[in-house]
Tab-separated table of N, CA and C in Angstrom:
chain	number	residue	atom	x	y	z
A	1	ASN	N	-23.363	8.578	-9.410
A	1	ASN	CA	-24.527	9.045	-8.698
A	1	ASN	C	-24.450	8.521	-7.270
A	2	GLU	N	-24.458	9.439	-6.314
A	2	GLU	CA	-24.293	9.080	-4.912
A	2	GLU	C	-25.407	8.184	-4.398
A	3	SER	N	-26.652	8.441	-4.780
A	3	SER	CA	-27.752	7.614	-4.275
A	3	SER	C	-27.631	6.183	-4.786
A	4	LEU	N	-27.170	5.985	-6.028
A	4	LEU	CA	-26.951	4.634	-6.533
A	4	LEU	C	-25.841	3.947	-5.754
A	5	PHE	N	-24.817	4.703	-5.404
A	5	PHE	CA	-23.713	4.157	-4.615
A	5	PHE	C	-24.229	3.627	-3.280
A	6	LEU	N	-25.062	4.404	-2.600
A	6	LEU	CA	-25.560	3.994	-1.285
A	6	LEU	C	-26.626	2.910	-1.370
A	7	LEU	N	-27.297	2.803	-2.524
A	7	LEU	CA	-28.338	1.787	-2.691
A	7	LEU	C	-27.806	0.473	-3.265
A	8	ALA	N	-26.593	0.485	-3.764
A	8	ALA	CA	-26.001	-0.725	-4.352
A	8	ALA	C	-25.766	-1.766	-3.262
A	9	PRO	N	-25.611	-3.033	-3.663
A	9	PRO	CA	-25.265	-4.051	-2.660
A	9	PRO	C	-24.001	-3.621	-1.907
A	10	GLU	N	-23.938	-3.942	-0.628
A	10	GLU	CA	-22.845	-3.469	0.214
A	10	GLU	C	-21.470	-3.851	-0.332
A	11	ASP	N	-21.317	-5.065	-0.855
A	11	ASP	CA	-20.000	-5.469	-1.357
A	11	ASP	C	-19.582	-4.627	-2.567
A	12	THR	N	-20.529	-4.247	-3.399
A	12	THR	CA	-20.232	-3.387	-4.546
A	12	THR	C	-19.824	-1.993	-4.066
A	13	SER	N	-20.605	-1.449	-3.155
A	13	SER	CA	-20.289	-0.121	-2.619
A	13	SER	C	-18.942	-0.121	-1.906
A	14	MET	N	-18.638	-1.175	-1.172
A	14	MET	CA	-17.352	-1.258	-0.477
A	14	MET	C	-16.191	-1.319	-1.473
A	15	ALA	N	-16.376	-2.025	-2.575
A	15	ALA	CA	-15.327	-2.108	-3.600
A	15	ALA	C	-15.100	-0.736	-4.233
A	16	VAL	N	-16.173	-0.010	-4.510
A	16	VAL	CA	-16.055	1.330	-5.090
A	16	VAL	C	-15.396	2.274	-4.078
A	17	LEU	N	-15.801	2.177	-2.815
A	17	LEU	CA	-15.204	3.005	-1.770
A	17	LEU	C	-13.703	2.717	-1.641
A	18	ALA	N	-13.323	1.446	-1.652
A	18	ALA	CA	-11.907	1.074	-1.565
A	18	ALA	C	-11.129	1.617	-2.755
A	19	ASP	N	-11.700	1.514	-3.953
A	19	ASP	CA	-11.037	2.046	-5.147
A	19	ASP	C	-10.899	3.569	-5.072
A	20	ALA	N	-11.942	4.246	-4.603
A	20	ALA	CA	-11.901	5.708	-4.507
A	20	ALA	C	-10.831	6.151	-3.513
A	21	ILE	N	-10.775	5.514	-2.369
A	21	ILE	CA	-9.774	5.885	-1.367
A	21	ILE	C	-8.377	5.571	-1.876
A	22	SER	N	-8.228	4.441	-2.544
A	22	SER	CA	-6.917	4.068	-3.094
A	22	SER	C	-6.447	5.082	-4.125
A	23	TRP	N	-7.356	5.513	-4.990
A	23	TRP	CA	-6.990	6.462	-6.033
A	23	TRP	C	-6.712	7.844	-5.442
A	24	ILE	N	-7.620	8.354	-4.624
A	24	ILE	CA	-7.459	9.691	-4.052
A	24	ILE	C	-6.217	9.741	-3.166
A	25	GLY	N	-5.999	8.679	-2.398
A	25	GLY	CA	-4.859	8.641	-1.494
A	25	GLY	C	-3.565	8.199	-2.143
A	26	ASN	N	-3.635	7.835	-3.421
A	26	ASN	CA	-2.464	7.364	-4.162
A	26	ASN	C	-1.805	6.175	-3.462
A	27	LEU	N	-2.632	5.189	-3.123
A	27	LEU	CA	-2.168	4.027	-2.374
A	27	LEU	C	-1.764	2.894	-3.309
A	28	THR	N	-0.771	2.159	-2.907
A	28	THR	CA	-0.370	0.960	-3.645
A	28	THR	C	-1.343	-0.177	-3.347
A	29	TYR	N	-1.782	-0.248	-2.094
A	29	TYR	CA	-2.710	-1.299	-1.664
A	29	TYR	C	-3.981	-0.668	-1.125
A	30	ARG	N	-5.075	-1.405	-1.270
A	30	ARG	CA	-6.350	-0.934	-0.728
A	30	ARG	C	-6.285	-0.870	0.801
A	31	PRO	N	-7.125	-0.012	1.401
A	31	PRO	CA	-7.189	0.027	2.872
A	31	PRO	C	-7.706	-1.315	3.414
A	32	ARG	N	-7.382	-1.591	4.652
A	32	ARG	CA	-7.868	-2.828	5.283
A	32	ARG	C	-9.392	-2.839	5.312
A	33	PHE	N	-9.947	-4.038	5.187
A	33	PHE	CA	-11.398	-4.189	5.148
A	33	PHE	C	-12.037	-3.657	6.428
A	34	SER	N	-11.438	-3.935	7.586
A	34	SER	CA	-12.014	-3.468	8.858
A	34	SER	C	-12.050	-1.940	8.907
A	35	SER	N	-11.023	-1.274	8.372
A	35	SER	CA	-11.003	0.192	8.334
A	35	SER	C	-12.087	0.727	7.411
A	36	LEU	N	-12.275	0.050	6.270
A	36	LEU	CA	-13.346	0.453	5.341
A	36	LEU	C	-14.715	0.299	5.991
A	37	MET	N	-14.919	-0.814	6.692
A	37	MET	CA	-16.211	-1.050	7.355
A	37	MET	C	-16.475	0.029	8.407
A	38	ASN	N	-15.456	0.388	9.182
A	38	ASN	CA	-15.633	1.450	10.182
A	38	ASN	C	-16.014	2.764	9.506
A	39	LEU	N	-15.371	3.059	8.396
A	39	LEU	CA	-15.685	4.278	7.653
A	39	LEU	C	-17.097	4.202	7.086
A	40	TRP	N	-17.457	3.063	6.531
A	40	TRP	CA	-18.772	2.848	5.926
A	40	TRP	C	-19.889	3.082	6.938
A	41	LYS	N	-19.660	2.673	8.173
A	41	LYS	CA	-20.707	2.724	9.195
A	41	LYS	C	-20.774	4.043	9.941
A	42	SER	N	-19.818	4.938	9.700
A	42	SER	CA	-19.784	6.164	10.496
A	42	SER	C	-20.152	7.391	9.671
A	43	ALA	N	-20.724	8.352	10.351
A	43	ALA	CA	-21.035	9.646	9.732
A	43	ALA	C	-20.025	10.663	10.249
A	44	GLY	N	-20.085	11.862	9.725
A	44	GLY	CA	-19.164	12.896	10.151
A	44	GLY	C	-17.892	12.881	9.329
A	45	GLN	N	-16.855	13.455	9.886
A	45	GLN	CA	-15.583	13.556	9.163
A	45	GLN	C	-14.549	12.640	9.803
A	46	ARG	N	-13.919	11.818	8.971
A	46	ARG	CA	-12.868	10.901	9.412
A	46	ARG	C	-11.781	10.866	8.351
A	47	THR	N	-10.597	10.422	8.750
A	47	THR	CA	-9.481	10.300	7.822
A	47	THR	C	-9.051	8.850	7.740
A	48	LEU	N	-8.791	8.396	6.513
A	48	LEU	CA	-8.295	7.041	6.289
A	48	LEU	C	-7.284	7.098	5.149
A	49	SER	N	-6.071	6.709	5.416
A	49	SER	CA	-5.018	6.596	4.394
A	49	SER	C	-4.777	7.900	3.617
A	50	GLY	N	-4.801	9.029	4.309
A	50	GLY	CA	-4.555	10.308	3.648
A	50	GLY	C	-5.759	10.866	2.912
A	51	VAL	N	-6.927	10.252	3.132
A	51	VAL	CA	-8.163	10.694	2.486
A	51	VAL	C	-9.159	11.079	3.572
A	52	ILE	N	-9.751	12.255	3.430
A	52	ILE	CA	-10.772	12.699	4.373
A	52	ILE	C	-12.127	12.302	3.818
A	53	SER	N	-12.905	11.687	4.684
A	53	SER	CA	-14.269	11.300	4.346
A	53	SER	C	-15.197	12.192	5.148
A	54	HIS	N	-16.079	12.895	4.456
A	54	HIS	CA	-17.069	13.731	5.124
A	54	HIS	C	-18.440	13.213	4.703
A	55	ARG	N	-19.144	12.637	5.664
A	55	ARG	CA	-20.429	11.999	5.351
A	55	ARG	C	-21.534	12.553	6.234
A	56	THR	N	-22.615	12.933	5.572
A	56	THR	CA	-23.838	13.326	6.268
A	56	THR	C	-24.920	12.353	5.806
A	57	ASN	N	-26.144	12.576	6.247
A	57	ASN	CA	-27.245	11.719	5.804
A	57	ASN	C	-27.509	11.858	4.312
A	58	GLU	N	-27.156	13.003	3.735
A	58	GLU	CA	-27.482	13.275	2.344
A	58	GLU	C	-26.296	13.212	1.390
A	59	HIS	N	-25.075	13.446	1.887
A	59	HIS	CA	-23.911	13.521	1.002
A	59	HIS	C	-22.708	12.796	1.587
A	60	TRP	N	-21.872	12.325	0.675
A	60	TRP	CA	-20.618	11.715	1.075
A	60	TRP	C	-19.539	12.272	0.152
A	61	THR	N	-18.547	12.930	0.751
A	61	THR	CA	-17.468	13.526	-0.018
A	61	THR	C	-16.145	12.941	0.446
A	62	LEU	N	-15.315	12.542	-0.510
A	62	LEU	CA	-13.970	12.053	-0.230
A	62	LEU	C	-12.980	12.997	-0.895
A	63	PHE	N	-11.919	13.371	-0.181
A	63	PHE	CA	-10.919	14.240	-0.779
A	63	PHE	C	-9.572	14.039	-0.097
A	64	ARG	N	-8.534	14.424	-0.796
A	64	ARG	CA	-7.154	14.271	-0.338
A	64	ARG	C	-6.921	15.143	0.893
A	65	GLU	N	-6.243	14.602	1.867
A	65	GLU	CA	-5.875	15.356	3.058
A	65	GLU	C	-4.725	16.306	2.702
A	66	LEU	N	-4.806	17.557	3.126
A	66	LEU	CA	-3.781	18.536	2.792
A	66	LEU	C	-2.398	18.058	3.228
A	67	ALA	N	-2.278	17.520	4.420
A	67	ALA	CA	-0.973	17.055	4.910
A	67	ALA	C	-0.403	15.962	4.007
A	68	ALA	N	-1.260	15.174	3.383
A	68	ALA	CA	-0.795	14.088	2.501
A	68	ALA	C	-0.197	14.628	1.208
A	69	CYS	N	-0.690	15.763	0.724
A	69	CYS	CA	-0.109	16.283	-0.525
A	69	CYS	C	0.980	17.312	-0.289
A	70	GLU	N	1.176	17.745	0.920
A	70	GLU	CA	2.258	18.686	1.188
A	70	GLU	C	3.623	18.041	1.032
A	71	GLY	N	3.670	16.721	1.122
A	71	GLY	CA	4.937	16.021	0.954
A	71	GLY	C	5.129	15.482	-0.445
A	72	ALA	N	4.479	16.079	-1.435
A	72	ALA	CA	4.601	15.599	-2.815
A	72	ALA	C	6.072	15.561	-3.215
A	73	LYS	N	6.450	14.481	-3.898
A	73	LYS	CA	7.854	14.228	-4.204
A	73	LYS	C	8.455	15.162	-5.248
A	74	ASP	N	7.717	15.481	-6.279
A	74	ASP	CA	8.290	16.260	-7.378
A	74	ASP	C	7.666	17.648	-7.413
A	75	PRO	N	8.381	18.671	-6.929
A	75	PRO	CA	7.795	20.006	-6.890
A	75	PRO	C	7.881	20.759	-8.216
A	76	SER	N	8.375	20.112	-9.267
A	76	SER	CA	8.518	20.802	-10.548
A	76	SER	C	7.313	20.531	-11.445
A	77	LEU	N	7.305	21.219	-12.577
A	77	LEU	CA	6.254	20.935	-13.556
A	77	LEU	C	6.401	19.493	-14.006
A	78	GLY	N	5.329	18.882	-14.364
A	78	GLY	CA	5.323	17.476	-14.760
A	78	GLY	C	4.329	16.733	-13.901
A	79	HIS	N	4.760	15.655	-13.293
A	79	HIS	CA	3.868	14.838	-12.461
A	79	HIS	C	4.004	15.272	-11.010
A	80	TRP	N	2.906	15.797	-10.468
A	80	TRP	CA	2.915	16.283	-9.096
A	80	TRP	C	1.999	15.427	-8.239
A	81	ASP	N	2.426	15.084	-7.066
A	81	ASP	CA	1.649	14.320	-6.090
A	81	ASP	C	1.216	12.970	-6.660
A	82	GLU	N	1.941	12.493	-7.649
A	82	GLU	CA	1.667	11.198	-8.278
A	82	GLU	C	0.275	11.109	-8.914
A	83	ARG	N	-0.518	12.175	-8.851
A	83	ARG	CA	-1.875	12.117	-9.389
A	83	ARG	C	-2.155	13.182	-10.435
A	84	TRP	N	-1.316	14.189	-10.531
A	84	TRP	CA	-1.561	15.313	-11.412
A	84	TRP	C	-0.458	15.449	-12.446
A	85	ARG	N	-0.829	15.832	-13.645
A	85	ARG	CA	0.119	16.206	-14.686
A	85	ARG	C	-0.034	17.722	-14.848
A	86	VAL	N	1.016	18.459	-14.504
A	86	VAL	CA	0.982	19.915	-14.563
A	86	VAL	C	1.901	20.358	-15.694
A	87	THR	N	1.351	21.120	-16.622
A	87	THR	CA	2.118	21.583	-17.777
A	87	THR	C	2.011	23.092	-17.917
A	88	GLY	N	3.012	23.671	-18.538
A	88	GLY	CA	3.016	25.108	-18.778
A	88	GLY	C	4.419	25.566	-19.089
A	89	PRO	N	4.601	26.866	-19.219
A	89	PRO	CA	5.930	27.388	-19.553
A	89	PRO	C	6.913	27.138	-18.404
A	90	MET	N	8.141	26.882	-18.768
A	90	MET	CA	9.173	26.659	-17.769
A	90	MET	C	9.636	28.006	-17.232
A	91	LEU	N	9.444	28.229	-15.953
A	91	LEU	CA	9.903	29.450	-15.305
A	91	LEU	C	11.033	29.079	-14.360
A	92	GLU	N	12.124	29.775	-14.458
A	92	GLU	CA	13.239	29.496	-13.560
A	92	GLU	C	12.807	29.776	-12.123
A	93	GLY	N	12.984	28.812	-11.256
A	93	GLY	CA	12.609	28.961	-9.856
A	93	GLY	C	11.172	28.602	-9.550
A	94	ALA	N	10.417	28.168	-10.559
A	94	ALA	CA	9.008	27.813	-10.332
A	94	ALA	C	8.911	26.460	-9.643
A	95	SER	N	7.879	26.305	-8.826
A	95	SER	CA	7.621	25.028	-8.169
A	95	SER	C	6.121	24.793	-8.112
A	96	VAL	N	5.759	23.543	-7.927
A	96	VAL	CA	4.356	23.148	-7.837
A	96	VAL	C	4.126	22.588	-6.440
A	97	ARG	N	3.030	23.006	-5.825
A	97	ARG	CA	2.664	22.488	-4.504
A	97	ARG	C	1.171	22.644	-4.304
A	98	ALA	N	0.680	22.088	-3.210
A	98	ALA	CA	-0.724	22.266	-2.872
A	98	ALA	C	-0.989	23.749	-2.618
A	99	LEU	N	-2.163	24.221	-2.976
A	99	LEU	CA	-2.498	25.632	-2.797
A	99	LEU	C	-2.328	26.059	-1.344
A	100	GLY	N	-2.880	25.317	-0.423
A	100	GLY	CA	-2.752	25.627	0.999
A	100	GLY	C	-3.468	26.908	1.391
A	101	GLU	N	-3.446	27.183	2.697
A	101	GLU	CA	-4.117	28.382	3.221
A	101	GLU	C	-3.468	29.668	2.716
A	102	ASP	N	-2.128	29.672	2.607
A	102	ASP	CA	-1.467	30.891	2.148
A	102	ASP	C	-1.801	31.185	0.689
A	103	GLY	N	-1.922	30.152	-0.128
A	103	GLY	CA	-2.317	30.347	-1.519
A	103	GLY	C	-3.756	30.818	-1.634
A	104	HIS	N	-4.613	30.250	-0.798
A	104	HIS	CA	-6.011	30.670	-0.799
A	104	HIS	C	-6.117	32.129	-0.401
A	105	ALA	N	-5.320	32.546	0.581
A	105	ALA	CA	-5.289	33.955	0.998
A	105	ALA	C	-4.765	34.836	-0.136
A	106	SER	N	-3.783	34.335	-0.899
A	106	SER	CA	-3.262	35.101	-2.043
A	106	SER	C	-4.340	35.334	-3.084
A	107	LEU	N	-5.150	34.308	-3.331
A	107	LEU	CA	-6.247	34.481	-4.292
A	107	LEU	C	-7.176	35.601	-3.853
A	108	LYS	N	-7.488	35.641	-2.574
A	108	LYS	CA	-8.358	36.711	-2.070
A	108	LYS	C	-7.671	38.067	-2.181
A	109	GLN	N	-6.353	38.070	-1.969
A	109	GLN	CA	-5.589	39.315	-2.093
A	109	GLN	C	-5.703	39.871	-3.513
A	110	TYR	N	-5.752	38.974	-4.495
A	110	TYR	CA	-5.917	39.397	-5.883
A	110	TYR	C	-7.388	39.659	-6.219
A	111	ALA	N	-8.246	39.603	-5.197
A	111	ALA	CA	-9.691	39.791	-5.371
A	111	ALA	C	-10.225	38.827	-6.420
A	112	TYR	N	-9.754	37.591	-6.332
A	112	TYR	CA	-10.144	36.566	-7.297
A	112	TYR	C	-11.015	35.530	-6.607
A	113	TYR	N	-12.159	35.243	-7.184
A	113	TYR	CA	-13.059	34.263	-6.595
A	113	TYR	C	-13.332	33.086	-7.513
A	114	GLY	N	-12.950	33.172	-8.767
A	114	GLY	CA	-13.018	32.037	-9.674
A	114	GLY	C	-14.377	31.764	-10.273
A	115	PRO	N	-14.400	30.797	-11.199
A	115	PRO	CA	-15.652	30.413	-11.849
A	115	PRO	C	-16.553	29.640	-10.889
A	116	LYS	N	-17.758	29.380	-11.333
A	116	LYS	CA	-18.770	28.728	-10.499
A	116	LYS	C	-18.270	27.415	-9.881
A	117	HIS	N	-17.578	26.564	-10.682
A	117	HIS	CA	-17.131	25.283	-10.125
A	117	HIS	C	-16.140	25.500	-8.984
A	118	TRP	N	-15.382	26.573	-9.025
A	118	TRP	CA	-14.429	26.867	-7.953
A	118	TRP	C	-15.164	27.410	-6.727
A	119	GLU	N	-16.103	28.278	-6.948
A	119	GLU	CA	-16.883	28.843	-5.839
A	119	GLU	C	-17.645	27.758	-5.086
A	120	ASN	N	-18.140	26.756	-5.814
A	120	ASN	CA	-18.931	25.690	-5.197
A	120	ASN	C	-18.079	24.586	-4.570
A	121	CYS	N	-16.792	24.616	-4.810
A	121	CYS	CA	-15.892	23.590	-4.298
A	121	CYS	C	-15.639	23.831	-2.806
A	122	PRO	N	-15.773	22.792	-1.962
A	122	PRO	CA	-15.507	22.976	-0.530
A	122	PRO	C	-14.085	23.480	-0.273
A	123	HIS	N	-13.951	24.309	0.728
A	123	HIS	CA	-12.679	24.948	1.069
A	123	HIS	C	-11.547	23.930	1.237
A	124	GLN	N	-11.791	22.849	1.967
A	124	GLN	CA	-10.747	21.858	2.219
A	124	GLN	C	-10.239	21.227	0.922
A	125	ILE	N	-11.092	21.087	-0.058
A	125	ILE	CA	-10.672	20.520	-1.342
A	125	ILE	C	-9.846	21.550	-2.109
A	126	ARG	N	-10.257	22.796	-2.074
A	126	ARG	CA	-9.504	23.856	-2.757
A	126	ARG	C	-8.043	23.887	-2.307
A	127	LEU	N	-7.826	23.651	-1.030
A	127	LEU	CA	-6.472	23.745	-0.477
A	127	LEU	C	-5.528	22.688	-1.042
A	128	THR	N	-6.071	21.611	-1.601
A	128	THR	CA	-5.233	20.492	-2.053
A	128	THR	C	-4.945	20.489	-3.550
A	129	VAL	N	-5.460	21.450	-4.291
A	129	VAL	CA	-5.211	21.458	-5.736
A	129	VAL	C	-3.806	21.962	-6.028
A	130	PRO	N	-3.211	21.553	-7.160
A	130	PRO	CA	-1.872	22.032	-7.482
A	130	PRO	C	-1.867	23.523	-7.818
A	131	SER	N	-0.814	24.179	-7.371
A	131	SER	CA	-0.627	25.599	-7.675
A	131	SER	C	0.836	25.812	-8.037
A	132	ILE	N	1.095	26.798	-8.876
A	132	ILE	CA	2.443	27.087	-9.341
A	132	ILE	C	2.908	28.365	-8.654
A	133	TRP	N	4.100	28.294	-8.091
A	133	TRP	CA	4.688	29.399	-7.331
A	133	TRP	C	6.047	29.739	-7.908
A	134	ASN	N	6.450	30.992	-7.763
A	134	ASN	CA	7.790	31.408	-8.145
A	134	ASN	C	8.300	32.362	-7.081
A	135	ASN	N	9.328	31.917	-6.359
A	135	ASN	CA	9.930	32.728	-5.292
A	135	ASN	C	8.883	33.266	-4.313
A	136	GLY	N	7.978	32.401	-3.883
A	136	GLY	CA	6.980	32.778	-2.893
A	136	GLY	C	5.787	33.536	-3.424
A	137	ILE	N	5.696	33.710	-4.733
A	137	ILE	CA	4.564	34.426	-5.336
A	137	ILE	C	3.693	33.435	-6.092
A	138	LEU	N	2.395	33.490	-5.860
A	138	LEU	CA	1.448	32.615	-6.542
A	138	LEU	C	1.357	33.022	-8.012
A	139	VAL	N	1.678	32.096	-8.898
A	139	VAL	CA	1.678	32.367	-10.337
A	139	VAL	C	0.404	31.846	-10.995
A	140	SER	N	-0.044	30.629	-10.598
A	140	SER	CA	-1.194	30.035	-11.271
A	140	SER	C	-1.865	28.986	-10.392
A	141	VAL	N	-3.190	28.898	-10.528
A	141	VAL	CA	-3.987	27.828	-9.934
A	141	VAL	C	-4.918	27.352	-11.046
A	142	PRO	N	-4.468	26.359	-11.836
A	142	PRO	CA	-5.275	25.934	-12.980
A	142	PRO	C	-6.705	25.524	-12.635
A	143	ALA	N	-6.912	24.846	-11.498
A	143	ALA	CA	-8.262	24.401	-11.131
A	143	ALA	C	-9.205	25.567	-10.896
A	144	ALA	N	-8.654	26.711	-10.518
A	144	ALA	CA	-9.462	27.913	-10.283
A	144	ALA	C	-9.460	28.840	-11.488
A	145	CYS	N	-8.780	28.420	-12.568
A	145	CYS	CA	-8.637	29.267	-13.761
A	145	CYS	C	-7.960	30.591	-13.414
A	146	PHE	N	-7.043	30.554	-12.447
A	146	PHE	CA	-6.319	31.755	-12.036
A	146	PHE	C	-4.918	31.736	-12.630
A	147	HIS	N	-4.556	32.839	-13.283
A	147	HIS	CA	-3.217	33.044	-13.820
A	147	HIS	C	-2.822	34.473	-13.479
A	148	ASN	N	-1.789	34.614	-12.685
A	148	ASN	CA	-1.332	35.911	-12.209
A	148	ASN	C	-0.861	36.755	-13.395
A	149	GLU	N	-1.589	37.812	-13.692
A	149	GLU	CA	-1.276	38.655	-14.854
A	149	GLU	C	0.053	39.392	-14.712
A	150	GLU	N	0.567	39.500	-13.486
A	150	GLU	CA	1.871	40.133	-13.284
A	150	GLU	C	2.981	39.327	-13.974
A	151	TRP	N	2.704	38.057	-14.260
A	151	TRP	CA	3.687	37.181	-14.907
A	151	TRP	C	3.484	37.126	-16.408
A	152	GLY	N	2.524	37.865	-16.927
A	152	GLY	CA	2.287	37.913	-18.363
A	152	GLY	C	0.902	37.402	-18.711
A	153	ALA	N	0.263	38.067	-19.637
A	153	ALA	CA	-1.101	37.716	-20.033
A	153	ALA	C	-1.164	36.369	-20.740
A	154	ASN	N	-0.089	35.956	-21.400
A	154	ASN	CA	-0.102	34.703	-22.161
A	154	ASN	C	0.387	33.502	-21.360
A	155	LEU	N	0.699	33.700	-20.110
A	155	LEU	CA	1.176	32.617	-19.258
A	155	LEU	C	0.003	31.697	-18.928
A	156	HIS	N	0.116	30.437	-19.295
A	156	HIS	CA	-1.005	29.533	-19.065
A	156	HIS	C	-0.493	28.161	-18.631
A	157	PHE	N	-1.018	27.669	-17.519
A	157	PHE	CA	-0.682	26.342	-16.996
A	157	PHE	C	-1.928	25.482	-17.007
A	158	ASN	N	-1.752	24.184	-17.139
A	158	ASN	CA	-2.847	23.223	-17.064
A	158	ASN	C	-2.533	22.208	-15.983
A	159	ALA	N	-3.575	21.688	-15.357
A	159	ALA	CA	-3.445	20.587	-14.406
A	159	ALA	C	-4.479	19.551	-14.786
A	160	GLU	N	-4.019	18.347	-14.958
A	160	GLU	CA	-4.899	17.264	-15.405
A	160	GLU	C	-4.673	16.054	-14.507
A	161	LEU	N	-5.751	15.479	-14.010
A	161	LEU	CA	-5.617	14.250	-13.228
A	161	LEU	C	-5.154	13.137	-14.152
A	162	LYS	N	-4.250	12.310	-13.660
A	162	LYS	CA	-3.776	11.202	-14.482
A	162	LYS	C	-4.179	9.888	-13.834
A	163	HIS	N	-4.212	8.863	-14.618
A	163	HIS	CA	-4.502	7.505	-14.138
A	163	HIS	C	-5.823	7.407	-13.383
A	164	VAL	N	-6.870	7.982	-13.916
A	164	VAL	CA	-8.180	7.879	-13.286
A	164	VAL	C	-8.709	6.465	-13.524
A	165	PRO	N	-9.063	5.739	-12.460
A	165	PRO	CA	-9.600	4.385	-12.661
A	165	PRO	C	-10.814	4.399	-13.581
A	166	ALA	N	-10.930	3.376	-14.387
A	166	ALA	CA	-11.996	3.299	-15.392
A	166	ALA	C	-13.386	3.476	-14.777
A	167	ARG	N	-13.600	2.959	-13.580
A	167	ARG	CA	-14.937	3.058	-13.010
A	167	ARG	C	-15.307	4.480	-12.617
A	168	PHE	N	-14.309	5.397	-12.551
A	168	PHE	CA	-14.591	6.782	-12.222
A	168	PHE	C	-14.614	7.696	-13.436
A	169	GLY	N	-14.465	7.135	-14.619
A	169	GLY	CA	-14.517	7.939	-15.838
A	169	GLY	C	-13.138	8.412	-16.227
A	170	ARG	N	-13.085	9.300	-17.202
A	170	ARG	CA	-11.786	9.779	-17.681
A	170	ARG	C	-11.446	11.096	-17.009
A	171	SER	N	-10.184	11.467	-17.108
A	171	SER	CA	-9.737	12.704	-16.461
A	171	SER	C	-10.298	13.911	-17.199
A	172	GLU	N	-10.402	14.997	-16.487
A	172	GLU	CA	-10.839	16.250	-17.085
A	172	GLU	C	-9.719	17.253	-16.951
A	173	ARG	N	-9.561	18.060	-17.953
A	173	ARG	CA	-8.588	19.138	-17.874
A	173	ARG	C	-9.185	20.236	-17.015
A	174	LEU	N	-8.413	20.716	-16.063
A	174	LEU	CA	-8.891	21.765	-15.167
A	174	LEU	C	-8.318	23.100	-15.543
């Protein structure tokens, strides 16, 4: 609950903020305390350790920076961007990457707008979810429940966050 986060003692909120940035940014070490304090005290949009912080008086959203996930090490099915477990049928030539602007445009080309949770998701966050491609063609976006029917009606991929810190709950299948 965001209001509880902002009403908690500052040291507790700072610890949660550090954990959130570390997890979202896939960091080995927490951000420096001075950087966290600067982020804590500022409104608007800022970037810290590959994580974008967008804060208004009413909401605070943290999400992975697109540039940070574009360099994901393993483009194949399995563990992508060190944070996602992507599973599905093995397609020769298939790769996994962030959806990006071109993938988002492909979804619109297919006249696909997705379920309510996808429609309500901020655009910048949508761009960073894992997507499956084959020879430049968008095959699947599990977070949007999109599966390109040109590749077969039974083709189904899953994306699941892995290693979710205990304080943030368990992972959900997307």
